[in-house]
Amino acid sequence: MTPPISEPARIMLVDDHPMLRRGLADLLAMEDDLQPVAQAGSGEEAIQIATSIEPELDLILLDLNMPGLNGIETTKALRTAGVDAKIIIFSVSDEHSDVVEALREGADGYLLKDMEPEEIVLQIRAAAQGKTALSPELTHILASAIKGRLEPASQPVDLTRREKDVLELIAKGQSNKLIARNLEISEGTVKVHVKRVLHKLGLRSRTEAAIWALEHDLAKSI
Amino acid sequence: MTPPISEPARIMLVDDHPMLRRGLADLLAMEDDLQPVAQAGSGEEAIQIATSIEPELDLILLDLNMPGLNGIETTKALRTAGVDAKIIIFSVSDEHSDVVEALREGADGYLLKDMEPEEIVLQIRAAAQGKTALSPELTHILASAIKGRLEPASQPVDLTRREKDVLELIAKGQSNKLIARNLEISEGTVKVHVKRVLHKLGLRSRTEAAIWALEHDLAKSI
DNA sequence: TTTTTGTTACCCCTTTGTGGGTAGCCTCGA
DNA sequence: TCGAGGCTACCCACAAAGGGGTAACAAAAA
C-alpha cells in the first residue's frame, strides 16, 4: 500500500478549528508517505500559502464550512490561481449539491467528517495517487446524478412562487430583460430570482435551469 | 452487517460461463442473507426467468459481455418488462461509457470481476439494501461524468456535424469553455459554431438552442 | 411581540455569450 | 486543377448573465 521510494505527499490542512487540524496532522504524520507541511485557518490563508509555498503542495484537505471563503469557493480560487495540488473537501454535509458542486469546481475528493480515521488515511492516500477520494456513502449521490434524478436522498426542491415564475420563463428561452417585462418587475429583481433558482437547484447557468425545468416538467406551454 | 429477521435476498446469476456462475453461487450461498435461487446463461434466458419466477427476485447479477443481449441491453429489457429487482452489472470493463450507460439504463451497481470475493459479497449486500454497489475504482468515472464530458453523436438536421456536436453539449447545459474542452478545440472555435447554430435555427440564445435541441430530440442526457 | 421568509430593488464586479470580421488548412467533387 | 464547404483560430466590440453585497417592506410564522 505504501509507495516504494517516492517522496511523501506534502499536505496542507485547512480548517477554522485548530483542534481538528491538530488531530488530523497527528493522524497523517504517523504515515510515512503522508506529510502535513502546512495548516491554514481560512480559505484566504490557504490560498496565500498554496501559491507561495516551496516545494509545491501535493494535496490540500479543505473544510467545507468556514467563515469567509468556504471550501468550494476556496477550491475555485485555488484552481483559478493555478494550484494543481489534489484538493479534498472535508465536510459534515452530505448534501447533493455540495458534493456535485465541489467536484465540478475541481475538487478531487469529498470526505465526510464522521469517517473512521483509518478510512480517512486510506482515502487521502488514494487521492494523492490520483484517484477520486469519496466517502462510500456518497457514491449513490453521484450515481443518481448520472441517472438524472436528484431526489432519492436529497432535498425536495422548494422554489417560491416567484422563482417558479422566473424558471418557467427561463425554460421558454427568455432573457432576464424579457422576463422582467413579462412579470412587470425590474431586471435586477429577475436576476435575484435567477440566482436563487440556480443555487437551490445546484445549477450553473440559466441553460441548465431550462433543461432542468423541461426534464422536471416545470415548463408550461411553450 | 447481517440484517436481523428479514428474508434472505433472492438472487439470480447471469453469465455465459457456467464455471463463473458456479463460483459465484457457492460464494453467495455461504452468506445467510444472500440466496442464489436462479442462474441464466444469456440475457434472453434471464429475462424469461425474471418475468416468471415466484416469488420475485430481489437482485440480478448480470454479466456485461455475453453473446446475444449484453448486460446493458438486458438491463434495459428487464426494466421495460417491469422487473424491479436490483440489477448489478458484473464486468471486466472499466470503460467510462459502459459504467455511465449501465446506470442510465437502470442498473443499481457496477462491479468489476477482479474484485476480491469478500468485497463482492459486501457490495451485493449493499445493493440488496438499496445502496449503489460500485467498485471503488469506478468512482472517478462518475466524478468525471459529473464534471462534464461525453462522446458525441449525430442526428438529422441541416446542421453540420460539428454544429450538432456543439448543440448537443449546449443541450447538456455546458458553457463554451467546457464544450471546447470536451471537443478538444478552442473556445473561439466553439463560439463560431454556436454563432452558426443560432443563425441557422433562427434563435437568439444558447438557452433557446438547448430547448430546441431537447424538443427535437437532439440531446442525450448525461 | 419578534423573527423569518419572500419580494422588490439597487450597488459592485467578473465571466460568459453574442455578432462581426479575416484567414489558413482540409477534403471532396466538378 | 480549382473552388466550395467545413473546421479551425484568432481579432474586435458590446450585451447578457452570474455572483457578491445591502436594504426596504409586507406577510407569515414563532
Coordinates of C-alpha atoms (C1' of nucleotides) in Angstrom, one line a residue:
Chain A
M1 CA 0.0 0.0 0.0
T2 CA 2.8 2.4 0.9
P3 CA 4.5 3.6 -2.3
P4 CA 8.1 2.4 -2.7
I5 CA 10.8 5.1 -2.9
S6 CA 8.8 8.2 -3.9
E7 CA 8.7 11.4 -1.8
P8 CA 6.0 11.6 0.8
A9 CA 2.9 13.7 -0.2
R10 CA 3.1 17.3 1.1
I11 CA -0.2 18.1 2.6
M12 CA -1.9 21.3 3.8
L13 CA -4.8 21.1 6.3
V14 CA -7.4 23.9 6.1
D15 CA -10.0 24.2 8.8
D16 CA -11.1 27.0 11.1
H17 CA -10.8 24.7 14.1
P18 CA -7.2 24.4 15.3
M19 CA -8.0 21.3 17.3
L20 CA -9.3 19.5 14.3
R21 CA -6.2 20.5 12.3
R22 CA -4.1 19.2 15.1
G23 CA -5.8 15.9 15.2
L24 CA -5.6 15.4 11.5
A25 CA -2.0 16.4 11.4
D26 CA -1.1 13.9 14.1
L27 CA -3.1 11.3 12.3
L28 CA -1.3 11.9 9.0
A29 CA 2.1 12.4 10.5
M30 CA 2.0 8.7 11.6
E31 CA 2.1 7.7 8.0
D32 CA 5.4 7.5 6.2
D33 CA 4.0 8.6 2.9
L34 CA 1.9 11.5 4.1
Q35 CA 3.4 14.7 5.4
P36 CA 1.4 17.5 6.8
V37 CA 3.6 20.5 6.0
A38 CA 1.2 23.4 6.4
Q39 CA -2.0 24.5 8.1
A40 CA -4.4 27.3 7.4
G41 CA -7.4 28.6 9.4
S42 CA -9.3 30.0 6.5
G43 CA -9.7 29.8 2.7
E44 CA -7.9 33.1 2.2
E45 CA -4.9 31.9 4.2
A46 CA -4.9 28.6 2.4
I47 CA -4.7 30.4 -1.0
Q48 CA -1.9 32.6 0.2
I49 CA 0.1 29.6 1.4
A50 CA -0.7 27.4 -1.5
T51 CA 0.5 29.9 -4.0
S52 CA 3.8 30.7 -2.2
I53 CA 5.0 27.6 -0.5
E54 CA 8.0 25.7 -1.9
P55 CA 8.1 23.0 -2.9
E56 CA 4.5 22.9 -4.1
L57 CA 1.9 21.1 -2.1
D58 CA 0.6 17.7 -3.3
L59 CA -2.7 17.7 -1.5
I60 CA -5.0 20.1 0.3
L61 CA -7.6 19.0 2.7
L62 CA -10.3 21.7 2.8
D63 CA -13.0 22.1 5.3
L64 CA -16.3 22.9 3.6
N65 CA -17.8 25.2 6.3
M66 CA -15.6 28.1 7.2
P67 CA -16.1 31.7 7.9
G68 CA -15.1 33.8 4.8
L69 CA -14.4 31.6 1.8
N70 CA -15.9 28.2 2.2
G71 CA -14.3 25.1 0.9
I72 CA -15.9 25.2 -2.5
E73 CA -15.1 28.8 -3.1
T74 CA -11.6 28.2 -2.0
T75 CA -11.3 25.3 -4.4
K76 CA -12.4 27.5 -7.2
A77 CA -10.0 30.2 -6.2
L78 CA -7.1 27.8 -5.9
R79 CA -7.8 26.3 -9.3
T80 CA -8.0 29.8 -10.8
A81 CA -4.7 30.6 -9.2
G82 CA -3.2 27.6 -11.0
V83 CA -2.8 25.5 -7.9
D84 CA -2.9 21.9 -9.1
A85 CA -2.5 20.1 -5.8
K86 CA -5.1 17.4 -5.2
I87 CA -8.0 19.0 -3.3
I88 CA -10.2 17.1 -0.9
I89 CA -13.3 18.6 0.6
F90 CA -13.8 17.6 4.2
S91 CA -17.3 18.2 5.4
V92 CA -20.2 17.1 7.6
S93 CA -22.6 17.8 4.8
D94 CA -23.8 15.0 2.5
E95 CA -25.9 17.5 0.6
H96 CA -26.2 16.5 -3.0
S97 CA -25.5 20.0 -4.3
D98 CA -22.4 20.3 -2.2
V99 CA -20.8 17.1 -3.4
V100 CA -21.6 17.7 -7.0
E101 CA -20.5 21.4 -6.9
A102 CA -17.3 20.5 -5.2
L103 CA -16.4 18.0 -7.9
R104 CA -17.5 20.5 -10.6
E105 CA -15.2 23.2 -9.2
G106 CA -12.2 20.9 -9.4
A107 CA -12.1 19.0 -6.1
D108 CA -10.6 15.5 -6.3
G109 CA -12.5 14.1 -3.4
Y110 CA -15.1 14.7 -0.8
L111 CA -14.9 13.0 2.6
L112 CA -17.3 13.1 5.5
K113 CA -16.0 14.1 8.9
D114 CA -17.7 11.1 10.6
M115 CA -15.5 8.6 8.8
E116 CA -13.1 6.4 10.7
P117 CA -9.6 7.9 10.9
E118 CA -8.2 4.8 9.3
E119 CA -10.5 5.2 6.4
I120 CA -9.6 8.9 6.1
V121 CA -6.0 8.0 5.8
L122 CA -6.8 5.4 3.1
Q123 CA -8.8 7.9 1.1
I124 CA -6.2 10.6 1.4
R125 CA -3.6 8.2 0.2
A126 CA -5.8 7.2 -2.7
A127 CA -6.3 10.8 -3.7
A128 CA -2.6 11.5 -3.5
Q129 CA -2.2 8.7 -6.1
G130 CA -4.6 10.4 -8.4
K131 CA -7.8 8.5 -7.5
T132 CA -11.1 10.1 -6.5
A133 CA -11.4 10.1 -2.7
L134 CA -15.1 9.7 -1.9
S135 CA -16.9 8.5 1.1
P136 CA -18.7 5.3 0.2
E137 CA -22.0 6.8 1.4
L138 CA -21.7 9.4 -1.3
T139 CA -21.4 7.1 -4.3
H140 CA -25.2 6.9 -4.6
I141 CA -25.3 10.7 -4.9
L142 CA -23.1 10.6 -8.0
A143 CA -25.0 7.6 -9.3
S144 CA -28.3 9.4 -9.1
A145 CA -26.8 12.5 -10.7
I146 CA -25.8 10.2 -13.6
K147 CA -29.2 8.7 -13.7
G148 CA -30.6 12.3 -13.9
R149 CA -32.6 12.3 -10.8
L150 CA -31.7 14.2 -7.7
E151 CA -34.4 13.2 -5.3
P152 CA -33.8 9.8 -3.5
A153 CA -31.8 11.0 -0.6
S154 CA -31.8 14.7 -1.2
Q155 CA -33.9 17.8 -0.9
P156 CA -37.4 18.0 -2.5
V157 CA -36.5 21.4 -4.0
D158 CA -38.9 24.0 -2.8
L159 CA -38.9 27.0 -5.1
T160 CA -41.0 30.0 -4.2
R161 CA -43.9 31.2 -6.4
R162 CA -41.8 33.9 -8.0
E163 CA -38.9 31.6 -8.5
K164 CA -41.1 29.2 -10.3
D165 CA -42.5 32.0 -12.5
V166 CA -39.0 33.0 -13.4
L167 CA -37.9 29.4 -14.1
E168 CA -40.8 28.9 -16.3
L169 CA -39.9 31.8 -18.4
I170 CA -36.3 30.8 -18.5
A171 CA -37.5 27.4 -19.8
K172 CA -39.1 29.3 -22.7
G173 CA -35.8 30.8 -23.5
Q174 CA -36.5 34.3 -22.4
S175 CA -33.8 36.7 -21.3
N176 CA -33.8 38.5 -18.0
K177 CA -35.0 41.6 -19.7
L178 CA -37.9 39.9 -21.3
I179 CA -38.8 38.1 -18.1
A180 CA -38.8 41.4 -16.3
R181 CA -41.1 42.9 -18.8
N182 CA -43.5 39.9 -18.6
L183 CA -43.6 39.8 -14.8
E184 CA -43.5 43.6 -14.6
I185 CA -40.6 43.8 -12.2
S186 CA -37.1 45.2 -12.7
E187 CA -34.4 43.2 -14.5
G188 CA -32.3 43.4 -11.3
T189 CA -35.0 41.6 -9.4
V190 CA -35.2 38.9 -12.1
K191 CA -31.5 38.4 -11.6
V192 CA -32.1 37.9 -7.9
H193 CA -34.6 35.2 -8.6
V194 CA -32.5 33.5 -11.2
K195 CA -29.6 33.5 -8.7
R196 CA -31.7 31.8 -6.1
V197 CA -33.1 29.2 -8.5
L198 CA -29.6 28.3 -9.7
H199 CA -28.4 28.0 -6.2
K200 CA -31.3 26.0 -4.9
L201 CA -31.1 23.6 -7.8
G202 CA -27.3 23.4 -7.7
L203 CA -27.0 24.5 -11.3
R204 CA -24.5 26.8 -13.0
S205 CA -26.4 28.5 -15.8
R206 CA -29.8 29.5 -17.0
T207 CA -29.4 26.9 -19.7
E208 CA -29.0 24.2 -17.2
A209 CA -32.1 25.6 -15.4
A210 CA -34.1 25.5 -18.6
I211 CA -33.0 21.9 -19.2
W212 CA -33.9 21.1 -15.6
A213 CA -37.3 22.6 -15.9
L214 CA -38.1 20.8 -19.1
E215 CA -37.0 17.5 -17.7
H216 CA -39.0 18.0 -14.5
D217 CA -42.0 19.2 -16.4
L218 CA -41.9 22.5 -14.7
A219 CA -42.4 24.2 -18.0
K220 CA -45.8 25.4 -19.2
S221 CA -46.8 25.5 -22.8
I222 CA -44.1 26.9 -24.9
Chain B
M1 CA -23.9 -6.2 9.0
T2 CA -26.3 -9.1 8.5
P3 CA -29.9 -7.9 8.5
P4 CA -31.9 -9.1 11.5
I5 CA -35.0 -11.2 10.9
S6 CA -35.7 -10.3 7.2
E7 CA -35.8 -12.9 4.4
P8 CA -32.6 -13.6 2.5
A9 CA -32.3 -11.8 -0.8
R10 CA -33.2 -13.9 -3.7
I11 CA -30.6 -13.6 -6.4
M12 CA -30.2 -14.7 -10.0
L13 CA -26.8 -15.0 -11.6
V14 CA -26.5 -14.3 -15.3
D15 CA -23.3 -15.2 -17.2
D16 CA -22.4 -17.2 -20.2
H17 CA -19.7 -19.1 -18.3
P18 CA -21.1 -21.9 -16.2
M19 CA -18.0 -22.1 -14.1
L20 CA -18.2 -18.5 -13.1
R21 CA -21.8 -18.8 -12.1
R22 CA -20.9 -21.9 -10.1
G23 CA -18.2 -20.0 -8.2
L24 CA -20.4 -17.0 -7.5
A25 CA -23.3 -19.2 -6.4
D26 CA -21.0 -21.0 -3.9
L27 CA -19.7 -17.7 -2.7
L28 CA -23.1 -16.3 -2.1
A29 CA -24.6 -19.4 -0.7
M30 CA -22.2 -19.1 2.2
E31 CA -24.0 -16.0 3.3
D32 CA -27.1 -16.3 5.4
D33 CA -28.8 -13.3 3.9
L34 CA -27.9 -14.0 0.2
Q35 CA -29.6 -16.8 -1.6
P36 CA -28.8 -17.7 -5.2
V37 CA -32.1 -19.1 -6.5
A38 CA -31.6 -19.0 -10.2
Q39 CA -29.0 -18.9 -13.0
A40 CA -29.1 -18.0 -16.6
G41 CA -26.6 -18.3 -19.4
S42 CA -27.8 -15.5 -21.5
G43 CA -29.7 -12.2 -21.3
E44 CA -32.7 -13.7 -23.1
E45 CA -32.9 -16.5 -20.6
A46 CA -32.5 -14.1 -17.7
I47 CA -35.5 -12.1 -18.9
Q48 CA -37.6 -15.2 -19.3
I49 CA -36.8 -16.3 -15.8
A50 CA -37.0 -12.9 -14.1
T51 CA -40.5 -12.3 -15.5
S52 CA -41.9 -15.7 -14.5
I53 CA -40.2 -16.8 -11.3
E54 CA -42.1 -16.8 -8.0
P55 CA -41.5 -15.2 -5.6
E56 CA -39.9 -12.3 -7.4
L57 CA -36.2 -11.9 -7.5
D58 CA -34.5 -9.3 -5.3
L59 CA -31.3 -9.0 -7.1
I60 CA -29.8 -9.9 -10.5
L61 CA -26.1 -10.1 -11.2
L62 CA -25.6 -9.5 -14.9
D63 CA -22.5 -10.2 -16.9
L64 CA -21.8 -7.3 -19.2
N65 CA -20.2 -9.3 -22.1
M66 CA -22.5 -12.0 -23.3
P67 CA -23.3 -13.4 -26.7
G68 CA -26.8 -12.1 -27.7
L69 CA -28.1 -9.5 -25.4
N70 CA -25.3 -7.9 -23.4
G71 CA -25.7 -6.8 -19.8
I72 CA -26.8 -3.3 -20.5
E73 CA -29.3 -4.4 -23.2
T74 CA -30.6 -7.0 -20.8
T75 CA -31.0 -4.4 -18.1
K76 CA -33.0 -2.2 -20.4
A77 CA -35.2 -5.0 -21.4
L78 CA -35.7 -6.1 -17.8
R79 CA -36.7 -2.6 -16.7
T80 CA -39.1 -2.3 -19.7
A81 CA -40.6 -5.6 -18.7
G82 CA -41.3 -4.2 -15.2
V83 CA -38.7 -6.2 -13.3
D84 CA -37.7 -4.1 -10.4
A85 CA -35.1 -6.3 -8.8
K86 CA -31.9 -4.7 -8.0
I87 CA -29.6 -5.1 -11.0
I88 CA -25.8 -5.2 -10.8
I89 CA -23.6 -5.3 -13.8
F90 CA -20.6 -7.5 -13.4
S91 CA -17.9 -6.8 -15.9
V92 CA -14.2 -6.8 -16.7
S93 CA -14.7 -3.4 -18.4
D94 CA -14.0 -0.2 -16.6
E95 CA -14.9 1.8 -19.7
H96 CA -16.5 5.1 -18.9
S97 CA -19.3 4.7 -21.3
D98 CA -20.2 1.3 -20.0
V99 CA -20.5 2.4 -16.5
V100 CA -22.4 5.5 -17.2
E101 CA -24.8 3.8 -19.6
A102 CA -25.4 0.9 -17.3
L103 CA -26.5 3.3 -14.6
R104 CA -28.5 5.4 -17.0
E105 CA -30.4 2.3 -18.1
G106 CA -31.4 1.5 -14.6
A107 CA -28.6 -0.6 -13.1
D108 CA -28.1 -0.2 -9.4
G109 CA -24.5 -1.2 -9.4
Y110 CA -21.5 -2.0 -11.4
L111 CA -18.8 -4.3 -10.1
L112 CA -15.5 -5.3 -11.7
K113 CA -14.7 -9.0 -12.0
D114 CA -11.3 -8.6 -10.5
M115 CA -12.6 -7.6 -7.1
E116 CA -11.9 -9.7 -4.1
P117 CA -14.7 -12.2 -3.3
E118 CA -15.3 -10.7 0.1
E119 CA -15.7 -7.3 -1.4
I120 CA -18.1 -8.6 -4.0
V121 CA -20.3 -10.1 -1.2
L122 CA -20.2 -6.8 0.7
Q123 CA -21.2 -4.8 -2.4
I124 CA -24.0 -7.2 -3.3
R125 CA -25.3 -7.0 0.2
A126 CA -25.2 -3.2 0.0
A127 CA -27.1 -3.2 -3.3
A128 CA -29.7 -5.5 -1.8
Q129 CA -30.2 -2.9 0.9
G130 CA -30.8 -0.2 -1.7
K131 CA -27.4 1.3 -1.9
T132 CA -25.4 1.8 -5.1
A133 CA -22.9 -1.0 -5.5
L134 CA -19.9 0.4 -7.2
S135 CA -16.3 -0.8 -7.4
P136 CA -14.2 1.9 -5.7
E137 CA -12.0 2.2 -8.8
L138 CA -15.1 3.4 -10.7
T139 CA -16.0 6.4 -8.5
H140 CA -13.6 8.6 -10.5
I141 CA -15.6 7.8 -13.6
L142 CA -18.8 9.1 -12.1
A143 CA -16.9 12.0 -10.8
S144 CA -15.6 13.0 -14.2
A145 CA -19.1 12.4 -15.7
I146 CA -20.3 15.0 -13.1
K147 CA -17.5 17.3 -14.1
G148 CA -18.9 17.1 -17.6
R149 CA -17.7 15.2 -20.6
L150 CA -19.1 12.8 -23.1
E151 CA -18.9 11.3 -26.5
P152 CA -20.6 13.0 -29.5
A153 CA -23.2 11.5 -31.8
S154 CA -25.4 12.7 -34.7
Q155 CA -29.0 13.4 -35.6
P156 CA -30.9 14.6 -38.6
V157 CA -30.9 18.4 -39.2
D158 CA -29.3 20.8 -41.7
L159 CA -26.5 21.4 -39.3
T160 CA -23.0 20.3 -39.9
R161 CA -21.5 17.5 -37.9
R162 CA -19.6 19.9 -35.7
E163 CA -22.5 22.1 -35.2
K164 CA -24.6 19.2 -34.0
D165 CA -21.8 18.2 -31.6
V166 CA -21.8 21.7 -30.1
L167 CA -25.6 21.9 -30.0
E168 CA -25.7 18.6 -28.1
L169 CA -23.4 19.9 -25.5
I170 CA -25.3 23.1 -25.2
A171 CA -28.3 21.0 -24.6
K172 CA -26.5 19.5 -21.7
G173 CA -26.0 22.9 -20.2
Q174 CA -22.3 23.2 -20.9
S175 CA -20.5 26.5 -21.3
N176 CA -18.5 27.3 -24.4
K177 CA -15.3 26.7 -22.3
L178 CA -16.5 23.3 -21.3
I179 CA -17.6 22.4 -24.8
A180 CA -14.2 23.5 -26.0
R181 CA -12.5 21.2 -23.5
N182 CA -14.8 18.2 -24.4
L183 CA -14.4 18.6 -28.2
E184 CA -10.7 19.5 -27.8
I185 CA -10.9 22.7 -29.8
S186 CA -10.5 26.3 -28.8
E187 CA -13.2 28.3 -27.1
G188 CA -13.2 30.7 -30.0
T189 CA -14.0 27.9 -32.4
V190 CA -16.9 26.8 -30.2
K191 CA -18.2 30.3 -30.4
V192 CA -18.1 30.2 -34.2
H193 CA -20.2 27.0 -34.2
V194 CA -22.6 28.4 -31.7
K195 CA -23.0 31.5 -33.8
R196 CA -23.8 29.4 -36.8
V197 CA -26.2 27.2 -34.9
L198 CA -28.1 30.2 -33.6
H199 CA -28.2 31.8 -37.0
K200 CA -29.3 28.6 -38.8
L201 CA -32.0 27.8 -36.4
G202 CA -33.1 31.4 -36.0
L203 CA -32.6 31.5 -32.3
R204 CA -31.3 34.3 -30.0
S205 CA -29.6 32.5 -27.2
R206 CA -28.0 29.2 -26.2
T207 CA -30.8 28.6 -23.9
E208 CA -33.3 28.7 -26.8
A209 CA -30.9 26.4 -28.6
A210 CA -30.9 24.0 -25.7
I211 CA -34.7 24.0 -25.6
W212 CA -34.8 23.5 -29.4
A213 CA -32.5 20.5 -29.1
L214 CA -34.5 18.9 -26.3
E215 CA -37.7 19.3 -28.2
H216 CA -36.2 17.9 -31.4
D217 CA -34.6 15.1 -29.6
L218 CA -31.1 16.1 -30.5
A219 CA -29.9 15.7 -26.9
K220 CA -28.6 12.8 -24.9
S221 CA -28.9 13.3 -21.2
I222 CA -25.7 12.8 -19.1
Chain C
dT1 C1' -44.4 40.6 20.1
dT2 C1' -40.2 39.4 17.4
dT3 C1' -38.4 36.7 13.8
dT4 C1' -38.3 34.7 9.5
dT5 C1' -39.5 34.5 4.7
dG6 C1' -40.5 36.3 0.3
dT7 C1' -40.4 40.0 -2.9
dT8 C1' -38.7 44.0 -4.5
dA9 C1' -34.6 47.0 -5.9
dC10 C1' -30.2 48.6 -6.2
dC11 C1' -24.8 48.6 -5.8
dC12 C1' -20.4 46.4 -7.3
dC13 C1' -17.6 43.4 -10.3
dT14 C1' -16.3 39.4 -13.3
dT15 C1' -17.4 35.9 -16.5
dT16 C1' -19.8 34.4 -20.4
dG17 C1' -22.1 34.9 -24.5
dT18 C1' -23.3 37.2 -29.0
dG19 C1' -22.1 39.2 -33.5
dG20 C1' -19.0 41.0 -36.8
dG21 C1' -14.6 40.3 -39.2
dT22 C1' -10.3 37.7 -41.5
dA23 C1' -7.8 33.6 -42.6
dG24 C1' -5.3 29.1 -43.0
dC25 C1' -6.0 24.3 -43.9
dC26 C1' -8.6 20.1 -45.3
dT27 C1' -11.4 17.2 -48.3
dC28 C1' -14.5 16.4 -51.8
dG29 C1' -16.2 16.8 -56.2
dA30 C1' -16.7 19.4 -60.6
Chain D
dT1 C1' -6.9 21.9 -61.1
dC2 C1' -9.8 24.7 -58.9
dG3 C1' -13.5 26.1 -55.9
dA4 C1' -16.9 25.2 -52.3
dG5 C1' -17.9 23.8 -48.0
dG6 C1' -16.3 22.7 -43.5
dC7 C1' -13.3 23.1 -39.4
dT8 C1' -10.1 25.5 -37.2
dA9 C1' -8.4 30.0 -34.9
dC10 C1' -7.9 34.5 -34.0
dC11 C1' -9.4 39.8 -33.8
dC12 C1' -12.7 43.3 -32.1
dA13 C1' -16.7 45.3 -29.5
dC14 C1' -20.8 45.1 -26.9
dA15 C1' -24.6 42.6 -24.4
dA16 C1' -26.1 39.4 -21.2
dA17 C1' -25.6 36.7 -17.3
dG18 C1' -23.8 35.4 -12.9
dG19 C1' -22.2 36.2 -8.0
dG20 C1' -21.4 39.1 -4.0
dG21 C1' -23.5 42.6 -1.1
dT22 C1' -27.1 45.8 1.3
dA23 C1' -31.8 47.1 2.1
dA24 C1' -36.7 48.2 2.4
dC25 C1' -41.2 46.3 3.2
dA26 C1' -45.2 43.1 3.9
dA27 C1' -46.9 38.8 5.3
dA28 C1' -46.5 34.7 7.8
dA29 C1' -44.6 32.1 11.5
dA30 C1' -42.6 31.6 16.0

